[in-house]
Amino acid sequence: QVQLVESGGGLVQPGGFLRLSCAASRITFSIYDMGWYRQAPGKQRVLVAVITSGGSTNYADAVKGRFTISRDNAKNMVYLQMNSLKVEDTAVYYCNAVRSTNWREYNYWGQGTQVTVSS
């Protein structure tokens, strides 16, 4: 069974930084597009950043210039470097792996890691 395990969340002051990690197992990691999503209390889960199997990246407007997504295919890892954190970045952050073929979509989620930005 595919597993995605996030780590690196925690409590940080505004302006601070965190690096989230997601370890993938039982998956052909390199062929999946990997993403980070977040869900704040009372809100829907939204896309934060995505990195394709080919290495292209895309970011939500709210995090552009502050967050960086990267992947290490040799280690089956995806990362989210979060700088200049704001109170509104507070959320549970989820790792996602997705791959589409002609006949189905493979979509997996981690359990989430809490990020709290507060003074």
PDB file of N, CA and C in Angstrom, residues 15-97:
ATOM      1  N   GLY A  15       7.274  35.545  10.022  1.00  0.00           N
ATOM      2  CA  GLY A  15       8.569  35.873   9.453  1.00  0.00           C
ATOM      3  C   GLY A  15       9.558  34.730   9.488  1.00  0.00           C
ATOM      4  N   GLY A  16       9.224  33.678  10.201  1.00  0.00           N
ATOM      5  CA  GLY A  16      10.109  32.533  10.323  1.00  0.00           C
ATOM      6  C   GLY A  16      10.013  31.590   9.149  1.00  0.00           C
ATOM      7  N   PHE A  17      10.653  30.432   9.300  1.00  0.00           N
ATOM      8  CA  PHE A  17      10.670  29.469   8.213  1.00  0.00           C
ATOM      9  C   PHE A  17      10.534  28.058   8.755  1.00  0.00           C
ATOM     10  N   LEU A  18      10.063  27.190   7.873  1.00  0.00           N
ATOM     11  CA  LEU A  18       9.975  25.760   8.134  1.00  0.00           C
ATOM     12  C   LEU A  18      10.241  25.022   6.833  1.00  0.00           C
ATOM     13  N   ARG A  19      10.688  23.794   6.961  1.00  0.00           N
ATOM     14  CA  ARG A  19      10.850  22.925   5.802  1.00  0.00           C
ATOM     15  C   ARG A  19      10.061  21.649   6.030  1.00  0.00           C
ATOM     16  N   LEU A  20       9.060  21.450   5.215  1.00  0.00           N
ATOM     17  CA  LEU A  20       8.283  20.231   5.285  1.00  0.00           C
ATOM     18  C   LEU A  20       8.892  19.167   4.383  1.00  0.00           C
ATOM     19  N   SER A  21       8.795  17.927   4.830  1.00  0.00           N
ATOM     20  CA  SER A  21       9.275  16.797   4.044  1.00  0.00           C
ATOM     21  C   SER A  21       8.155  15.777   3.898  1.00  0.00           C
ATOM     22  N   CYS A  22       8.182  15.069   2.793  1.00  0.00           N
ATOM     23  CA  CYS A  22       7.222  14.001   2.561  1.00  0.00           C
ATOM     24  C   CYS A  22       7.988  12.807   2.014  1.00  0.00           C
ATOM     25  N   ALA A  23       7.910  11.713   2.741  1.00  0.00           N
ATOM     26  CA  ALA A  23       8.571  10.482   2.325  1.00  0.00           C
ATOM     27  C   ALA A  23       7.545   9.548   1.703  1.00  0.00           C
ATOM     28  N   ALA A  24       7.822   9.104   0.487  1.00  0.00           N
ATOM     29  CA  ALA A  24       6.908   8.221  -0.234  1.00  0.00           C
ATOM     30  C   ALA A  24       7.482   6.812  -0.263  1.00  0.00           C
ATOM     31  N   SER A  25       6.607   5.846  -0.105  1.00  0.00           N
ATOM     32  CA  SER A  25       7.032   4.450  -0.181  1.00  0.00           C
ATOM     33  C   SER A  25       5.995   3.638  -0.953  1.00  0.00           C
ATOM     34  N   ARG A  26       6.466   2.512  -1.498  1.00  0.00           N
ATOM     35  CA  ARG A  26       5.621   1.601  -2.279  1.00  0.00           C
ATOM     36  C   ARG A  26       4.993   2.320  -3.458  1.00  0.00           C
ATOM     37  N   ILE A  27       5.812   3.109  -4.116  1.00  0.00           N
ATOM     38  CA  ILE A  27       5.340   3.927  -5.227  1.00  0.00           C
ATOM     39  C   ILE A  27       6.502   4.133  -6.188  1.00  0.00           C
ATOM     40  N   THR A  28       6.199   4.140  -7.493  1.00  0.00           N
ATOM     41  CA  THR A  28       7.230   4.522  -8.466  1.00  0.00           C
ATOM     42  C   THR A  28       7.275   6.036  -8.490  1.00  0.00           C
ATOM     43  N   PHE A  29       8.005   6.574  -7.552  1.00  0.00           N
ATOM     44  CA  PHE A  29       7.935   7.986  -7.205  1.00  0.00           C
ATOM     45  C   PHE A  29       8.175   8.901  -8.401  1.00  0.00           C
ATOM     46  N   SER A  30       9.149   8.559  -9.212  1.00  0.00           N
ATOM     47  CA  SER A  30       9.608   9.489 -10.254  1.00  0.00           C
ATOM     48  C   SER A  30       8.539   9.779 -11.310  1.00  0.00           C
ATOM     49  N   ILE A  31       7.535   8.932 -11.445  1.00  0.00           N
ATOM     50  CA  ILE A  31       6.537   9.151 -12.493  1.00  0.00           C
ATOM     51  C   ILE A  31       5.297   9.870 -11.977  1.00  0.00           C
ATOM     52  N   TYR A  32       5.308  10.222 -10.703  1.00  0.00           N
ATOM     53  CA  TYR A  32       4.166  10.921 -10.110  1.00  0.00           C
ATOM     54  C   TYR A  32       4.416  12.418 -10.028  1.00  0.00           C
ATOM     55  N   ASP A  33       3.365  13.177 -10.254  1.00  0.00           N
ATOM     56  CA  ASP A  33       3.369  14.589  -9.913  1.00  0.00           C
ATOM     57  C   ASP A  33       3.118  14.684  -8.405  1.00  0.00           C
ATOM     58  N   MET A  34       3.906  15.520  -7.747  1.00  0.00           N
ATOM     59  CA  MET A  34       3.811  15.641  -6.294  1.00  0.00           C
ATOM     60  C   MET A  34       3.351  17.044  -5.918  1.00  0.00           C
ATOM     61  N   GLY A  35       2.496  17.109  -4.916  1.00  0.00           N
ATOM     62  CA  GLY A  35       1.984  18.408  -4.513  1.00  0.00           C
ATOM     63  C   GLY A  35       1.873  18.551  -3.009  1.00  0.00           C
ATOM     64  N   TRP A  36       1.815  19.783  -2.601  1.00  0.00           N
ATOM     65  CA  TRP A  36       1.508  20.134  -1.215  1.00  0.00           C
ATOM     66  C   TRP A  36       0.191  20.910  -1.208  1.00  0.00           C
ATOM     67  N   TYR A  37      -0.699  20.509  -0.357  1.00  0.00           N
ATOM     68  CA  TYR A  37      -1.974  21.179  -0.149  1.00  0.00           C
ATOM     69  C   TYR A  37      -2.048  21.604   1.315  1.00  0.00           C
ATOM     70  N   ARG A  38      -2.954  22.514   1.593  1.00  0.00           N
ATOM     71  CA  ARG A  38      -3.171  22.885   2.984  1.00  0.00           C
ATOM     72  C   ARG A  38      -4.652  23.127   3.242  1.00  0.00           C
ATOM     73  N   GLN A  39      -5.013  22.904   4.495  1.00  0.00           N
ATOM     74  CA  GLN A  39      -6.390  23.103   4.913  1.00  0.00           C
ATOM     75  C   GLN A  39      -6.407  23.820   6.246  1.00  0.00           C
ATOM     76  N   ALA A  40      -6.926  25.035   6.229  1.00  0.00           N
ATOM     77  CA  ALA A  40      -7.074  25.811   7.449  1.00  0.00           C
ATOM     78  C   ALA A  40      -8.410  25.461   8.100  1.00  0.00           C
ATOM     79  N   PRO A  41      -8.536  25.711   9.400  1.00  0.00           N
ATOM     80  CA  PRO A  41      -9.789  25.374  10.104  1.00  0.00           C
ATOM     81  C   PRO A  41     -10.996  26.030   9.442  1.00  0.00           C
ATOM     82  N   GLY A  42     -12.005  25.230   9.163  1.00  0.00           N
ATOM     83  CA  GLY A  42     -13.235  25.740   8.568  1.00  0.00           C
ATOM     84  C   GLY A  42     -13.153  26.054   7.090  1.00  0.00           C
ATOM     85  N   LYS A  43     -12.033  25.708   6.456  1.00  0.00           N
ATOM     86  CA  LYS A  43     -11.859  26.021   5.035  1.00  0.00           C
ATOM     87  C   LYS A  43     -11.579  24.755   4.248  1.00  0.00           C
ATOM     88  N   GLN A  44     -11.701  24.871   2.930  1.00  0.00           N
ATOM     89  CA  GLN A  44     -11.430  23.735   2.073  1.00  0.00           C
ATOM     90  C   GLN A  44      -9.930  23.533   1.888  1.00  0.00           C
ATOM     91  N   ARG A  45      -9.586  22.323   1.532  1.00  0.00           N
ATOM     92  CA  ARG A  45      -8.198  22.027   1.214  1.00  0.00           C
ATOM     93  C   ARG A  45      -7.856  22.676  -0.130  1.00  0.00           C
ATOM     94  N   VAL A  46      -6.709  23.363  -0.179  1.00  0.00           N
ATOM     95  CA  VAL A  46      -6.312  24.070  -1.396  1.00  0.00           C
ATOM     96  C   VAL A  46      -4.883  23.718  -1.774  1.00  0.00           C
ATOM     97  N   LEU A  47      -4.606  23.831  -3.051  1.00  0.00           N
ATOM     98  CA  LEU A  47      -3.265  23.562  -3.555  1.00  0.00           C
ATOM     99  C   LEU A  47      -2.312  24.672  -3.146  1.00  0.00           C
ATOM    100  N   VAL A  48      -1.134  24.275  -2.662  1.00  0.00           N
ATOM    101  CA  VAL A  48      -0.080  25.226  -2.315  1.00  0.00           C
ATOM    102  C   VAL A  48       0.982  25.253  -3.406  1.00  0.00           C
ATOM    103  N   ALA A  49       1.463  24.073  -3.762  1.00  0.00           N
ATOM    104  CA  ALA A  49       2.528  23.985  -4.761  1.00  0.00           C
ATOM    105  C   ALA A  49       2.523  22.592  -5.366  1.00  0.00           C
ATOM    106  N   VAL A  50       2.987  22.497  -6.594  1.00  0.00           N
ATOM    107  CA  VAL A  50       3.069  21.212  -7.267  1.00  0.00           C
ATOM    108  C   VAL A  50       4.379  21.152  -8.044  1.00  0.00           C
ATOM    109  N   ILE A  51       4.946  19.958  -8.099  1.00  0.00           N
ATOM    110  CA  ILE A  51       6.111  19.712  -8.934  1.00  0.00           C
ATOM    111  C   ILE A  51       5.815  18.464  -9.757  1.00  0.00           C
ATOM    112  N   THR A  52       5.926  18.588 -11.058  1.00  0.00           N
ATOM    113  CA  THR A  52       5.571  17.477 -11.930  1.00  0.00           C
ATOM    114  C   THR A  52       6.687  16.438 -11.960  1.00  0.00           C
ATOM    115  N   SER A  53       6.391  15.324 -12.589  1.00  0.00           N
ATOM    116  CA  SER A  53       7.413  14.292 -12.741  1.00  0.00           C
ATOM    117  C   SER A  53       8.594  14.805 -13.549  1.00  0.00           C
ATOM    118  N   GLY A  54       8.351  15.791 -14.393  1.00  0.00           N
ATOM    119  CA  GLY A  54       9.425  16.374 -15.187  1.00  0.00           C
ATOM    120  C   GLY A  54      10.154  17.518 -14.514  1.00  0.00           C
ATOM    121  N   GLY A  55       9.697  17.901 -13.318  1.00  0.00           N
ATOM    122  CA  GLY A  55      10.382  18.930 -12.552  1.00  0.00           C
ATOM    123  C   GLY A  55       9.800  20.328 -12.675  1.00  0.00           C
ATOM    124  N   SER A  56       8.733  20.490 -13.434  1.00  0.00           N
ATOM    125  CA  SER A  56       8.092  21.803 -13.519  1.00  0.00           C
ATOM    126  C   SER A  56       7.345  22.097 -12.229  1.00  0.00           C
ATOM    127  N   THR A  57       7.326  23.369 -11.860  1.00  0.00           N
ATOM    128  CA  THR A  57       6.690  23.754 -10.603  1.00  0.00           C
ATOM    129  C   THR A  57       5.609  24.809 -10.833  1.00  0.00           C
ATOM    130  N   ASN A  58       4.668  24.829  -9.915  1.00  0.00           N
ATOM    131  CA  ASN A  58       3.617  25.839  -9.940  1.00  0.00           C
ATOM    132  C   ASN A  58       3.206  26.117  -8.508  1.00  0.00           C
ATOM    133  N   TYR A  59       2.830  27.369  -8.248  1.00  0.00           N
ATOM    134  CA  TYR A  59       2.527  27.790  -6.890  1.00  0.00           C
ATOM    135  C   TYR A  59       1.216  28.565  -6.830  1.00  0.00           C
ATOM    136  N   ALA A  60       0.564  28.452  -5.691  1.00  0.00           N
ATOM    137  CA  ALA A  60      -0.575  29.319  -5.433  1.00  0.00           C
ATOM    138  C   ALA A  60      -0.076  30.753  -5.293  1.00  0.00           C
ATOM    139  N   ASP A  61      -0.896  31.700  -5.722  1.00  0.00           N
ATOM    140  CA  ASP A  61      -0.477  33.104  -5.660  1.00  0.00           C
ATOM    141  C   ASP A  61      -0.095  33.517  -4.241  1.00  0.00           C
ATOM    142  N   ALA A  62      -0.779  32.942  -3.259  1.00  0.00           N
ATOM    143  CA  ALA A  62      -0.554  33.348  -1.865  1.00  0.00           C
ATOM    144  C   ALA A  62       0.838  33.005  -1.359  1.00  0.00           C
ATOM    145  N   VAL A  63       1.523  32.087  -2.024  1.00  0.00           N
ATOM    146  CA  VAL A  63       2.832  31.644  -1.523  1.00  0.00           C
ATOM    147  C   VAL A  63       3.972  31.914  -2.495  1.00  0.00           C
ATOM    148  N   LYS A  64       3.662  32.445  -3.663  1.00  0.00           N
ATOM    149  CA  LYS A  64       4.707  32.703  -4.657  1.00  0.00           C
ATOM    150  C   LYS A  64       5.772  33.625  -4.088  1.00  0.00           C
ATOM    151  N   GLY A  65       7.019  33.257  -4.307  1.00  0.00           N
ATOM    152  CA  GLY A  65       8.127  34.052  -3.818  1.00  0.00           C
ATOM    153  C   GLY A  65       8.534  33.748  -2.392  1.00  0.00           C
ATOM    154  N   ARG A  66       7.708  32.977  -1.684  1.00  0.00           N
ATOM    155  CA  ARG A  66       8.027  32.617  -0.290  1.00  0.00           C
ATOM    156  C   ARG A  66       8.261  31.119  -0.113  1.00  0.00           C
ATOM    157  N   PHE A  67       7.544  30.316  -0.862  1.00  0.00           N
ATOM    158  CA  PHE A  67       7.650  28.861  -0.732  1.00  0.00           C
ATOM    159  C   PHE A  67       8.357  28.277  -1.953  1.00  0.00           C
ATOM    160  N   THR A  68       9.074  27.190  -1.726  1.00  0.00           N
ATOM    161  CA  THR A  68       9.754  26.480  -2.817  1.00  0.00           C
ATOM    162  C   THR A  68       9.519  24.986  -2.658  1.00  0.00           C
ATOM    163  N   ILE A  69       9.016  24.368  -3.709  1.00  0.00           N
ATOM    164  CA  ILE A  69       8.826  22.923  -3.713  1.00  0.00           C
ATOM    165  C   ILE A  69       9.978  22.285  -4.479  1.00  0.00           C
ATOM    166  N   SER A  70      10.428  21.134  -3.982  1.00  0.00           N
ATOM    167  CA  SER A  70      11.500  20.412  -4.659  1.00  0.00           C
ATOM    168  C   SER A  70      11.307  18.919  -4.422  1.00  0.00           C
ATOM    169  N   ARG A  71      12.012  18.129  -5.211  1.00  0.00           N
ATOM    170  CA  ARG A  71      11.894  16.674  -5.053  1.00  0.00           C
ATOM    171  C   ARG A  71      13.252  16.032  -5.245  1.00  0.00           C
ATOM    172  N   ASP A  72      13.408  14.874  -4.617  1.00  0.00           N
ATOM    173  CA  ASP A  72      14.612  14.068  -4.758  1.00  0.00           C
ATOM    174  C   ASP A  72      14.143  12.672  -5.143  1.00  0.00           C
ATOM    175  N   ASN A  73      14.209  12.365  -6.421  1.00  0.00           N
ATOM    176  CA  ASN A  73      13.688  11.078  -6.894  1.00  0.00           C
ATOM    177  C   ASN A  73      14.510   9.896  -6.368  1.00  0.00           C
ATOM    178  N   ALA A  74      15.776  10.121  -6.100  1.00  0.00           N
ATOM    179  CA  ALA A  74      16.619   9.041  -5.578  1.00  0.00           C
ATOM    180  C   ALA A  74      16.204   8.637  -4.168  1.00  0.00           C
ATOM    181  N   LYS A  75      15.637   9.596  -3.435  1.00  0.00           N
ATOM    182  CA  LYS A  75      15.245   9.332  -2.043  1.00  0.00           C
ATOM    183  C   LYS A  75      13.731   9.197  -1.878  1.00  0.00           C
ATOM    184  N   ASN A  76      12.992   9.338  -2.964  1.00  0.00           N
ATOM    185  CA  ASN A  76      11.518   9.306  -2.888  1.00  0.00           C
ATOM    186  C   ASN A  76      10.986  10.362  -1.915  1.00  0.00           C
ATOM    187  N   MET A  77      11.536  11.570  -2.038  1.00  0.00           N
ATOM    188  CA  MET A  77      11.174  12.646  -1.116  1.00  0.00           C
ATOM    189  C   MET A  77      10.716  13.877  -1.888  1.00  0.00           C
ATOM    190  N   VAL A  78       9.768  14.583  -1.297  1.00  0.00           N
ATOM    191  CA  VAL A  78       9.385  15.893  -1.791  1.00  0.00           C
ATOM    192  C   VAL A  78       9.417  16.855  -0.604  1.00  0.00           C
ATOM    193  N   TYR A  79       9.822  18.089  -0.874  1.00  0.00           N
ATOM    194  CA  TYR A  79      10.026  19.072   0.186  1.00  0.00           C
ATOM    195  C   TYR A  79       9.240  20.348  -0.108  1.00  0.00           C
ATOM    196  N   LEU A  80       8.949  21.068   0.963  1.00  0.00           N
ATOM    197  CA  LEU A  80       8.362  22.398   0.815  1.00  0.00           C
ATOM    198  C   LEU A  80       9.114  23.325   1.764  1.00  0.00           C
ATOM    199  N   GLN A  81       9.935  24.172   1.193  1.00  0.00           N
ATOM    200  CA  GLN A  81      10.636  25.187   1.974  1.00  0.00           C
ATOM    201  C   GLN A  81       9.721  26.389   2.086  1.00  0.00           C
ATOM    202  N   MET A  82       9.403  26.769   3.305  1.00  0.00           N
ATOM    203  CA  MET A  82       8.478  27.860   3.553  1.00  0.00           C
ATOM    204  C   MET A  82       9.208  28.973   4.288  1.00  0.00           C
ATOM    205  N   ASN A  83       9.364  30.105   3.652  1.00  0.00           N
ATOM    206  CA  ASN A  83      10.037  31.267   4.227  1.00  0.00           C
ATOM    207  C   ASN A  83       9.037  32.405   4.429  1.00  0.00           C
ATOM    208  N   SER A  84       9.448  33.360   5.223  1.00  0.00           N
ATOM    209  CA  SER A  84       8.616  34.544   5.486  1.00  0.00           C
ATOM    210  C   SER A  84       7.185  34.146   5.829  1.00  0.00           C
ATOM    211  N   LEU A  85       7.074  33.235   6.751  1.00  0.00           N
ATOM    212  CA  LEU A  85       5.749  32.694   7.088  1.00  0.00           C
ATOM    213  C   LEU A  85       4.849  33.755   7.693  1.00  0.00           C
ATOM    214  N   LYS A  86       3.574  33.639   7.365  1.00  0.00           N
ATOM    215  CA  LYS A  86       2.566  34.565   7.839  1.00  0.00           C
ATOM    216  C   LYS A  86       1.531  33.807   8.687  1.00  0.00           C
ATOM    217  N   VAL A  87       0.808  34.531   9.499  1.00  0.00           N
ATOM    218  CA  VAL A  87      -0.227  33.911  10.327  1.00  0.00           C
ATOM    219  C   VAL A  87      -1.220  33.146   9.449  1.00  0.00           C
ATOM    220  N   GLU A  88      -1.511  33.691   8.286  1.00  0.00           N
ATOM    221  CA  GLU A  88      -2.491  33.054   7.399  1.00  0.00           C
ATOM    222  C   GLU A  88      -1.965  31.785   6.734  1.00  0.00           C
ATOM    223  N   ASP A  89      -0.707  31.452   6.940  1.00  0.00           N
ATOM    224  CA  ASP A  89      -0.185  30.173   6.455  1.00  0.00           C
ATOM    225  C   ASP A  89      -0.512  29.030   7.408  1.00  0.00           C
ATOM    226  N   THR A  90      -1.077  29.349   8.547  1.00  0.00           N
ATOM    227  CA  THR A  90      -1.449  28.326   9.520  1.00  0.00           C
ATOM    228  C   THR A  90      -2.463  27.368   8.929  1.00  0.00           C
ATOM    229  N   ALA A  91      -2.139  26.079   8.955  1.00  0.00           N
ATOM    230  CA  ALA A  91      -3.008  25.066   8.355  1.00  0.00           C
ATOM    231  C   ALA A  91      -2.384  23.694   8.586  1.00  0.00           C
ATOM    232  N   VAL A  92      -3.155  22.669   8.272  1.00  0.00           N
ATOM    233  CA  VAL A  92      -2.597  21.329   8.143  1.00  0.00           C
ATOM    234  C   VAL A  92      -2.129  21.178   6.694  1.00  0.00           C
ATOM    235  N   TYR A  93      -0.894  20.765   6.526  1.00  0.00           N
ATOM    236  CA  TYR A  93      -0.300  20.622   5.201  1.00  0.00           C
ATOM    237  C   TYR A  93      -0.253  19.143   4.826  1.00  0.00           C
ATOM    238  N   TYR A  94      -0.730  18.855   3.622  1.00  0.00           N
ATOM    239  CA  TYR A  94      -0.827  17.487   3.145  1.00  0.00           C
ATOM    240  C   TYR A  94       0.036  17.287   1.903  1.00  0.00           C
ATOM    241  N   CYS A  95       0.671  16.152   1.853  1.00  0.00           N
ATOM    242  CA  CYS A  95       1.425  15.724   0.684  1.00  0.00           C
ATOM    243  C   CYS A  95       0.505  14.915  -0.229  1.00  0.00           C
ATOM    244  N   ASN A  96       0.664  15.108  -1.532  1.00  0.00           N
ATOM    245  CA  ASN A  96      -0.189  14.432  -2.504  1.00  0.00           C
ATOM    246  C   ASN A  96       0.656  13.885  -3.640  1.00  0.00           C
ATOM    247  N   ALA A  97       0.304  12.691  -4.080  1.00  0.00           N
ATOM    248  CA  ALA A  97       0.932  12.089  -5.257  1.00  0.00           C
ATOM    249  C   ALA A  97      -0.164  11.742  -6.245  1.00  0.00           C
TER     250      ALA A  97
END
